[in-house]
Coordinates of C-alpha atoms in Angstrom, one line a residue:
X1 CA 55.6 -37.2 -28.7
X2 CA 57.2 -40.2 -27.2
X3 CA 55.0 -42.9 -26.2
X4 CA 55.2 -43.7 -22.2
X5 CA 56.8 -46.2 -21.2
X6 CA 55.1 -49.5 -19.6
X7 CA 56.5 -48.1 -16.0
X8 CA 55.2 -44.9 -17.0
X9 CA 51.8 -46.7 -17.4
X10 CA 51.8 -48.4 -14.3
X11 CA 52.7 -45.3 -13.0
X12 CA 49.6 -43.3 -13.9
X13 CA 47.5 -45.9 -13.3
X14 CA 48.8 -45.9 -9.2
X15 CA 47.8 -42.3 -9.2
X16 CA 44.8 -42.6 -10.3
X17 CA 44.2 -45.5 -8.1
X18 CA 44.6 -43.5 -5.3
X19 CA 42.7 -40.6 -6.6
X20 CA 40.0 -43.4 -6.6
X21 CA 40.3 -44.7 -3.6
X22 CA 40.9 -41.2 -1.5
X23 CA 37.8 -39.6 -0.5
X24 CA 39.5 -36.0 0.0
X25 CA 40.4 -35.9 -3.3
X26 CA 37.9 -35.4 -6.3
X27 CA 38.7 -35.7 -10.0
X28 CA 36.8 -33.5 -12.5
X29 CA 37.4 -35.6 -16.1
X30 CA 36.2 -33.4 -18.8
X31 CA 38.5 -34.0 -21.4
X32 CA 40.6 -31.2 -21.5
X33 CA 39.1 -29.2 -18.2
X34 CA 40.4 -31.8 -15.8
X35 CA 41.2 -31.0 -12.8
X36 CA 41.3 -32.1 -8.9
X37 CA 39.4 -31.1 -5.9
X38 CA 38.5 -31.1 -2.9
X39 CA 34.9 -32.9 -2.4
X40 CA 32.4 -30.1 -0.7
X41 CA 34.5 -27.1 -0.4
X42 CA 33.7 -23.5 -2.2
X43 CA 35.9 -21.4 -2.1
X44 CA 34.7 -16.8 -2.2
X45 CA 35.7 -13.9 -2.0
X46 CA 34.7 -13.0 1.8
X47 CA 32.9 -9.7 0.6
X48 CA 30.6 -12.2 -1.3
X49 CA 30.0 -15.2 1.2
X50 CA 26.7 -13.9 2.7
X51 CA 25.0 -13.3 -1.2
X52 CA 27.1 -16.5 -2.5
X53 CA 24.9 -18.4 0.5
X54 CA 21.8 -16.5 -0.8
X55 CA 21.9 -17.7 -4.2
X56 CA 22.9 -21.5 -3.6
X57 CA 19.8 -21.4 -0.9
X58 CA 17.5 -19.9 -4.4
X59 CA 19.2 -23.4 -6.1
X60 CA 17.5 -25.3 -3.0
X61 CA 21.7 -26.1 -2.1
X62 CA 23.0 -26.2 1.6
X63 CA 25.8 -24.1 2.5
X64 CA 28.1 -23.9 5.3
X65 CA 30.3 -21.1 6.5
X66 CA 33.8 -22.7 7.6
X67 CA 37.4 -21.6 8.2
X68 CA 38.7 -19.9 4.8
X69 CA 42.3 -19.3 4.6
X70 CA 44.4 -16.3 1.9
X71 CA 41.9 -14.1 2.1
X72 CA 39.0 -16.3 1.1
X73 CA 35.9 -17.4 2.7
X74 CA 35.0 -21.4 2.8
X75 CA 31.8 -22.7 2.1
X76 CA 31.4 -26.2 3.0
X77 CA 28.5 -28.1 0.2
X78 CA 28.0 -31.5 2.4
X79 CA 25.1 -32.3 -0.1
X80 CA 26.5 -31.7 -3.1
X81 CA 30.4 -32.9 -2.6
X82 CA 31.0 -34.4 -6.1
X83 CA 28.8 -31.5 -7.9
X84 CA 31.6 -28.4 -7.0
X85 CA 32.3 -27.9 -10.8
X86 CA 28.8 -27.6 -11.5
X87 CA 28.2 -25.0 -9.0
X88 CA 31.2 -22.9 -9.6
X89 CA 30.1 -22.7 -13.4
X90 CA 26.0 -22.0 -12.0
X91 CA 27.9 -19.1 -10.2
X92 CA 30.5 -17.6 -12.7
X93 CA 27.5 -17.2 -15.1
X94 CA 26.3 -13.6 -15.4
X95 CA 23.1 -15.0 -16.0
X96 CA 22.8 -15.9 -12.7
X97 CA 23.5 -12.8 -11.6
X98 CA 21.2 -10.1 -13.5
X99 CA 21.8 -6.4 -13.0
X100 CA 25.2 -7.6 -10.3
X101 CA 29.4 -8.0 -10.0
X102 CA 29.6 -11.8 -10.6
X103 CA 31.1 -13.4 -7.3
X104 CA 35.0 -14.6 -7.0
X105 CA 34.2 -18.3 -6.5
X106 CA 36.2 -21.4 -7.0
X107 CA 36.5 -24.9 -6.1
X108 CA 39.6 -25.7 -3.4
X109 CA 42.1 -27.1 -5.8
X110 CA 44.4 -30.2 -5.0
X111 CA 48.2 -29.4 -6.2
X112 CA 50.4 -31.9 -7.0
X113 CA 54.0 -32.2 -7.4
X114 CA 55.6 -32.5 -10.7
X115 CA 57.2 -35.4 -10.7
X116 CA 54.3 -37.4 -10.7
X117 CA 52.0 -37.9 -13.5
X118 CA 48.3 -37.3 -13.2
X119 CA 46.0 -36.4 -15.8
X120 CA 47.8 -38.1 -18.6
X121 CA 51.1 -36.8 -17.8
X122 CA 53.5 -38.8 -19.5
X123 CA 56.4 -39.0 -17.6
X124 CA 57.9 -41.7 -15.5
X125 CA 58.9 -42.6 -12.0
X126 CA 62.5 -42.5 -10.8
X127 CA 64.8 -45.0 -11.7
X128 CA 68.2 -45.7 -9.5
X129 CA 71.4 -44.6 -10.9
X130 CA 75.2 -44.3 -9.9
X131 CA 76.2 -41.8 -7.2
X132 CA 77.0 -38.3 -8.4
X133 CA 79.6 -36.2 -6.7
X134 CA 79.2 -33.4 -5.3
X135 CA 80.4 -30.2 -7.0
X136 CA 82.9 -27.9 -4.9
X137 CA 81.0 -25.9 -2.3
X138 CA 81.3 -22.0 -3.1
X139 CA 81.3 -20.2 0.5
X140 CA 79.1 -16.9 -0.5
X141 CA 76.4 -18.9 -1.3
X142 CA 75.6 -19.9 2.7
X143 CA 74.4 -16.7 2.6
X144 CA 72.0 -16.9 0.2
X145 CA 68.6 -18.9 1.2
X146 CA 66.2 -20.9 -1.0
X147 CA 63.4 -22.1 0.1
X148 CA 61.7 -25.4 -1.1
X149 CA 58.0 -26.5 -0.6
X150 CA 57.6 -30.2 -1.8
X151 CA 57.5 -33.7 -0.5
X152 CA 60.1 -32.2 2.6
X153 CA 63.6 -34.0 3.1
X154 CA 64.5 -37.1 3.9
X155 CA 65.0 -38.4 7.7
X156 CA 69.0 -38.5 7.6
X157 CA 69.5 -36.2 4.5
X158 CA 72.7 -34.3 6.3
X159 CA 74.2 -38.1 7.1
X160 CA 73.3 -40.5 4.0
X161 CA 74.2 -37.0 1.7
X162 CA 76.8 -35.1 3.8
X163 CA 78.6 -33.4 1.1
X164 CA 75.5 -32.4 -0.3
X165 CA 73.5 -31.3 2.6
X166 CA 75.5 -31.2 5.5
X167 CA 74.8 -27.6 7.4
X168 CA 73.1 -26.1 4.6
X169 CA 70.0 -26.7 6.0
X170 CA 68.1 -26.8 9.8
X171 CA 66.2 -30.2 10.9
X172 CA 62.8 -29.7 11.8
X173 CA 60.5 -32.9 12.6
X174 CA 57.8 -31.1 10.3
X175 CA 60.1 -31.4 7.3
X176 CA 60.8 -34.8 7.3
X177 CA 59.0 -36.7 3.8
X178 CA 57.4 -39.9 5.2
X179 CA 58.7 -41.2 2.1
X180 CA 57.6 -44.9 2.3
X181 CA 54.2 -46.2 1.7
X182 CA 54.8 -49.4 3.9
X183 CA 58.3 -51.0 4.9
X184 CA 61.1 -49.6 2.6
X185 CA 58.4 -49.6 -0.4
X186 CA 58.5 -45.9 -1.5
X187 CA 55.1 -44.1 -2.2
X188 CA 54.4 -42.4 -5.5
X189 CA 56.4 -39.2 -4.6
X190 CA 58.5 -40.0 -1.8
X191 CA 61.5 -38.7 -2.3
X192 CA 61.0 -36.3 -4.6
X193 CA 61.8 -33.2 -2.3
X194 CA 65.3 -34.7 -1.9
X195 CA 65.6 -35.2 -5.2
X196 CA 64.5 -31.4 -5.9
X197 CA 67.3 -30.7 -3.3
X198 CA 69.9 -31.9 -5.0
X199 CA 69.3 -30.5 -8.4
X200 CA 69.5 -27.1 -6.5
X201 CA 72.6 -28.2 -4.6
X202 CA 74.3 -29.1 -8.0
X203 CA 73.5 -25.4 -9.7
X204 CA 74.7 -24.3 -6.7
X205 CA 76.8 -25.9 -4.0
X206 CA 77.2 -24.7 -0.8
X207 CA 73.2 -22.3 -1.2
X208 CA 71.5 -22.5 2.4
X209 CA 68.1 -23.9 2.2
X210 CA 64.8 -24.7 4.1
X211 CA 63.0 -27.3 2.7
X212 CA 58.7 -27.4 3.8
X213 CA 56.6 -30.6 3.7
X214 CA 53.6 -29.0 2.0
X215 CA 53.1 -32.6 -0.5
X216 CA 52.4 -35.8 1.0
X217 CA 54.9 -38.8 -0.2
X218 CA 52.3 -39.7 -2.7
X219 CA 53.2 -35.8 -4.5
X220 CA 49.3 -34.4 -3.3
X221 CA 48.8 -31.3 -1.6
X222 CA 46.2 -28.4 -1.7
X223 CA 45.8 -24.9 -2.4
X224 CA 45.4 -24.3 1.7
X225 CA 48.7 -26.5 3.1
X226 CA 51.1 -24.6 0.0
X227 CA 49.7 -21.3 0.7
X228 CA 50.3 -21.5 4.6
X229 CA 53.6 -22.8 3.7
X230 CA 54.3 -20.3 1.2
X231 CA 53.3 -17.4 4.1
X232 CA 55.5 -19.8 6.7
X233 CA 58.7 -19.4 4.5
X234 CA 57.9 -15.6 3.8
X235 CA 59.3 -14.8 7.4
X236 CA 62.1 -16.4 6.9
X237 CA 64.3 -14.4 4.8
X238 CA 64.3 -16.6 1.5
X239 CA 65.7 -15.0 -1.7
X240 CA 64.4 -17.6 -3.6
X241 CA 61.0 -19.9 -3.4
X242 CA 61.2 -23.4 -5.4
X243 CA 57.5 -25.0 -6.0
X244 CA 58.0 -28.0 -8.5
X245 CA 53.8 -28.5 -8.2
X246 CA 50.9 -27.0 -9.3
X247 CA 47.7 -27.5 -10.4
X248 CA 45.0 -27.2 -13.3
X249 CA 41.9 -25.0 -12.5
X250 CA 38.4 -25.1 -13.1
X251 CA 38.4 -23.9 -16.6
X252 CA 41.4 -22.5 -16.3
X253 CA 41.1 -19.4 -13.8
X254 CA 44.1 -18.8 -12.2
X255 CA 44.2 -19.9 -8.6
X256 CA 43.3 -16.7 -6.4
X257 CA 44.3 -18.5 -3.1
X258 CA 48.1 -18.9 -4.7
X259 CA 47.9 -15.1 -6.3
X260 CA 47.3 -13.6 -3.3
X261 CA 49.6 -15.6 -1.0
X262 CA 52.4 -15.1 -3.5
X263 CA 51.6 -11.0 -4.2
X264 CA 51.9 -10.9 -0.4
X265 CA 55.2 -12.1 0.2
X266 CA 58.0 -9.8 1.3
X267 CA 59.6 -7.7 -1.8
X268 CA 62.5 -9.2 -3.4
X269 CA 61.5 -12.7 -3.1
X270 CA 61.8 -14.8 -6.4
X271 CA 59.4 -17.6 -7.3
X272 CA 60.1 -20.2 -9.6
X273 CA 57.8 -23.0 -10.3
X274 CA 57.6 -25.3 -12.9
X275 CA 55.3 -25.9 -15.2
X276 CA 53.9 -29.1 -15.5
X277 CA 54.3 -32.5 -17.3
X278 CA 51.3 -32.5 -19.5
X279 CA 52.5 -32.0 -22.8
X280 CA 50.1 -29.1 -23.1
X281 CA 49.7 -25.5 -23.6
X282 CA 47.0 -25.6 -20.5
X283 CA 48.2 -23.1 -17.9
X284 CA 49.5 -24.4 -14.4
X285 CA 49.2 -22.7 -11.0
X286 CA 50.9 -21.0 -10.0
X287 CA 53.4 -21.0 -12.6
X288 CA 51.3 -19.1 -15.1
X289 CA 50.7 -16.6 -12.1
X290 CA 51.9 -13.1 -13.2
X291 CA 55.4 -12.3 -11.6
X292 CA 56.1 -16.3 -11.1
X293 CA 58.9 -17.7 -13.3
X294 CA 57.4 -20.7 -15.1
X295 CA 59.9 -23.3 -16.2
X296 CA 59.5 -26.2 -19.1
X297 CA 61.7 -28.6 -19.6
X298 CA 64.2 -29.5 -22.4
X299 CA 65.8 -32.6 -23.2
X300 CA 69.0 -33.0 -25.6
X301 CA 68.6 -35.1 -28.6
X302 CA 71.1 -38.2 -29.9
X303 CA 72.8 -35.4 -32.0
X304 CA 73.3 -32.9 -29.3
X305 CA 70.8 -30.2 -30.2
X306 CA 68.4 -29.2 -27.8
X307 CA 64.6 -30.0 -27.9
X308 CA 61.5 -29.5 -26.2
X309 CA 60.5 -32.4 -23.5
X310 CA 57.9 -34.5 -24.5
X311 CA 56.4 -34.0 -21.7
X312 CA 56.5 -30.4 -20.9
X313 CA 53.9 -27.6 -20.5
X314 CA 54.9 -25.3 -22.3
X315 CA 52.6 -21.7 -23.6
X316 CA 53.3 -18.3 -24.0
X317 CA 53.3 -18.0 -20.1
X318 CA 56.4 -20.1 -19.6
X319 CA 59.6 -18.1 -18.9
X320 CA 62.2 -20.3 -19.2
X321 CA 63.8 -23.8 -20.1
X322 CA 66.1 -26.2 -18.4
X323 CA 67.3 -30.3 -19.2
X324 CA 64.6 -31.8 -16.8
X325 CA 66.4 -35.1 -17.3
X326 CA 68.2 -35.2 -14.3
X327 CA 70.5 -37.4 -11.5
X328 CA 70.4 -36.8 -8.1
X329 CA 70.2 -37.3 -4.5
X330 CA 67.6 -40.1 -3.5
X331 CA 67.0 -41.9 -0.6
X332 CA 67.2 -45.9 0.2
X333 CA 64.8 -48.3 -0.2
X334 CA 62.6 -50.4 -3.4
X335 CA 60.0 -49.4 -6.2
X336 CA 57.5 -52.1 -6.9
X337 CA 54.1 -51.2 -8.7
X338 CA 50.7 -52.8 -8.8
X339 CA 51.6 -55.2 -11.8
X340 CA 55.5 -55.0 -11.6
X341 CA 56.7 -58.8 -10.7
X342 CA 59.8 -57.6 -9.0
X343 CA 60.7 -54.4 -6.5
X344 CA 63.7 -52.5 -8.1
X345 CA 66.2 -51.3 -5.2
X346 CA 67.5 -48.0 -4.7
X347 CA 70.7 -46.7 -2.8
X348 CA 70.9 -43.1 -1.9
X349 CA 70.8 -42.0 -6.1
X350 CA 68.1 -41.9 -8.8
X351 CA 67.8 -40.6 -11.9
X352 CA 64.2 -39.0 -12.7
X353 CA 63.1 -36.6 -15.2
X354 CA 60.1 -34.0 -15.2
X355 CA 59.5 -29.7 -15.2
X356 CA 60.2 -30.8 -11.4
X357 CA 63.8 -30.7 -12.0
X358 CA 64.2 -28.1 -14.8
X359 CA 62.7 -26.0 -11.9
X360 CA 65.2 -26.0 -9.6
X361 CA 68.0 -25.6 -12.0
X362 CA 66.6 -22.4 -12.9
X363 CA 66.3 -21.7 -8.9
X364 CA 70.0 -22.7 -8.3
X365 CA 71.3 -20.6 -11.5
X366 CA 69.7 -17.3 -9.9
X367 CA 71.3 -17.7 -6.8
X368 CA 74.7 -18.7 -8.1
X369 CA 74.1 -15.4 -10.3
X370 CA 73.5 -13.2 -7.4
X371 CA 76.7 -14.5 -5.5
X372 CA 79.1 -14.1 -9.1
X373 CA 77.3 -11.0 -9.8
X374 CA 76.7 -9.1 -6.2
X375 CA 73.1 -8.9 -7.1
X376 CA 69.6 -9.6 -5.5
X377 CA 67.4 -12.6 -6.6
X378 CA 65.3 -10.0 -9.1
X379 CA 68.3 -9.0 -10.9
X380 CA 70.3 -12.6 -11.2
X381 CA 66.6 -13.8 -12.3
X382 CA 66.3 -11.1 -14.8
X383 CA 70.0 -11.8 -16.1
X384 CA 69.0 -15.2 -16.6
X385 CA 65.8 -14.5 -18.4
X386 CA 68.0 -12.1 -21.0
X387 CA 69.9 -14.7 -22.1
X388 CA 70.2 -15.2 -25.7
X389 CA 68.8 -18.6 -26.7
X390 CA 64.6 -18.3 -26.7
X391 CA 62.6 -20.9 -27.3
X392 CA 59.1 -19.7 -28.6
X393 CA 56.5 -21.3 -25.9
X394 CA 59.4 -22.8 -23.8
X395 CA 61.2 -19.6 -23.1
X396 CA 65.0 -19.0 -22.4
X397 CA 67.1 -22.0 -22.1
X398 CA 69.2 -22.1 -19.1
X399 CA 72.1 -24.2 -18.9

């Protein structure tokens, strides 16, 4: 594996700077098991809450009943914030639960986007490059609707990016990524929805799409804001969904907030997601959900030939592989970490890699598909995923 760069360190340790320093946001460090939470909040089944409350008042803990959300009851722990591992683990164990079903019970996960590096992801932040143009729109594709939960869009995307954007998309004041953390200084994510955008844009020019704030510019979200986003788009009339975030679990359960909200979508709707930039064979939510298509990233060597990204996920859960070293459409403004001595400027163009970006390659290739084929989103996808160059753990490399 390629050793991060020293912007890459600084990088990580911003992120976890603010993890520090953010009291919604709790960090779980067991080597290997990490994962982030929200401090105080259960998550159950709602057929369980009353017995869940039982058992934690035999453990001499305090439980709340609060607003759940997918299905799921909420449990708030205002004694025992920081100890939400523990008590998931106390009641997952059978042991605990002699002679009964064990409860569904989990902590309330924090997402993050995948351009950003928590958790000893190695990747990097974005770095400004020369404009790229814009390919030739293709006119069926207006017709065919993506949406895109992330950081949101920048203020003037349709102006500063007009071939790019201009009428593929509807402004809405809830959509706009905040972008900055003070002045023109961008946060740790801002940005990154745009970027996403782009790389969509570019698979496949002219594609109508509505693009959700469900990350805040510094790239964190939770399982609560993407699922109601996620059930927001779903009335829409997407094809496709694009979520280039995720999340690790507590030891590794897949997230039942995203399952369900996902299982419940309207037939025909494709999800893509990528996978993550931890370099490890962990499982991410919810690209490793079940009927999800989880995309790693590749990256093409000095010689040409295709390899695996250093920094990808990657597991036999992944369906599919794209370059994730990508150009695209940024916004303006500087980047200037703790510990950099200068800011470095940006105008309107950035170059960035991450599974963020293989992502939405993979989202714009099935709907350029569907429009070359005259197929739905389930067929182009499946087209896609037949493809003849399969990369054990990384999947199918689309170009």
């Amino acid at each position: 594996m390629s050793k991060p760069s020293e912007s890459a360190e600084l990088y990580q340790r911003a992120f976890l700077q603010l993890i520090a320093e953010d009291k919604s946001i709790s960090f779980h460090a067991e080597r290997g098991r990490e994962f982030l939470y929200r401090p105080g909040q259960l998550l159950v089944g709602a057929e369980d809450q009353q017995r869940v409350v039982e058992k934690l008042r035999e453990n001499d803990i305090v439980a709340r009943p609060g607003e759940g959300f997918a299905g799921l009851a909420r449990l708030t722990l205002p004694n025992n914030a920081e100890d939400i591992p523990r008590v998931v683990r106390l009641l997952r164990d059978q042991r605990t639960w002699p002679n009964e079903r064990v409860p569904l019970v989990q902590p309330h996960h924090v997402v993050v986007g995948h351009g950003g590096l928590v958790m000893g992801n190695p990747g990097d932040r974005p770095h400004p490059t020369d404009p790229v143009s814009a390919p030739k729109s293709d006119e069926r594709l207006k017709n065919v609707r993506v949406g895109i939960i992330d950081t949101g869009i920048s203020a003037d995307a349709s102006g500063e990016h007009s071939d790019w954007f201009d009428g593929r998309y509807a402004k809405e004041a809830d959509d706009v990524d905040a972008a900055y953390s003070s002045g023109d200084n961008f946060a740790l994510q801002g940005g990154h929805g745009t970027f996403v955008a782009g790389v969509i844009q570019n698979a496949a020019p002219g594609v109508t799409f509505d693009p959700e704030a469900g990350l805040d510019p510094n790239g964190f979200g939770d399982e609560e804001r993407i699922c109601a986003k996620i059930t927001e788009l779903g009335k829409k009339k997407i094809n496709i969904l694009n979520l280039s975030l995720g999340c690790f679990t507590a030891d590794d359960v897949a997230s039942e907030p995203l399952r369900r909200t996902i299982e419940a979508l309207p037939r025909g709707i494709v999800v893509v997601a990528s996978a993550g930039n931890q370099g490890t064979q962990r499982p991410s939510w919810p690209a490793a959900l079940c009927g999800v298509t989880a995309v790693a990233a590749a990256q093409q060597e000095r010689d040409g030939s295709l390899a695996p990204a250093f920094y990808s996920n990657w597991g036999h859960w992944v369906d599919a592989c794209a370059i994730g070293n990508r150009a695209s459409t940024y916004l303006k403004g500087e980047w200037q970490l703790p510990g950099e001595p200068s800011a470095t400027p940006f105008a309107l163009w950035a170059y960035w890699y991450g599974t963020s970006f293989a992502a939405p390659l993979v989202t714009g290739r099935i709907a350029a598909t569907m429009v070359a084929d005259g197929v739905d989103a389930g067929q182009a996808r499946d087209k896609l995923l037949s493809g003849p160059e399969f990369h054990p753990g990384y999947g199918v490399f689309v170009k």
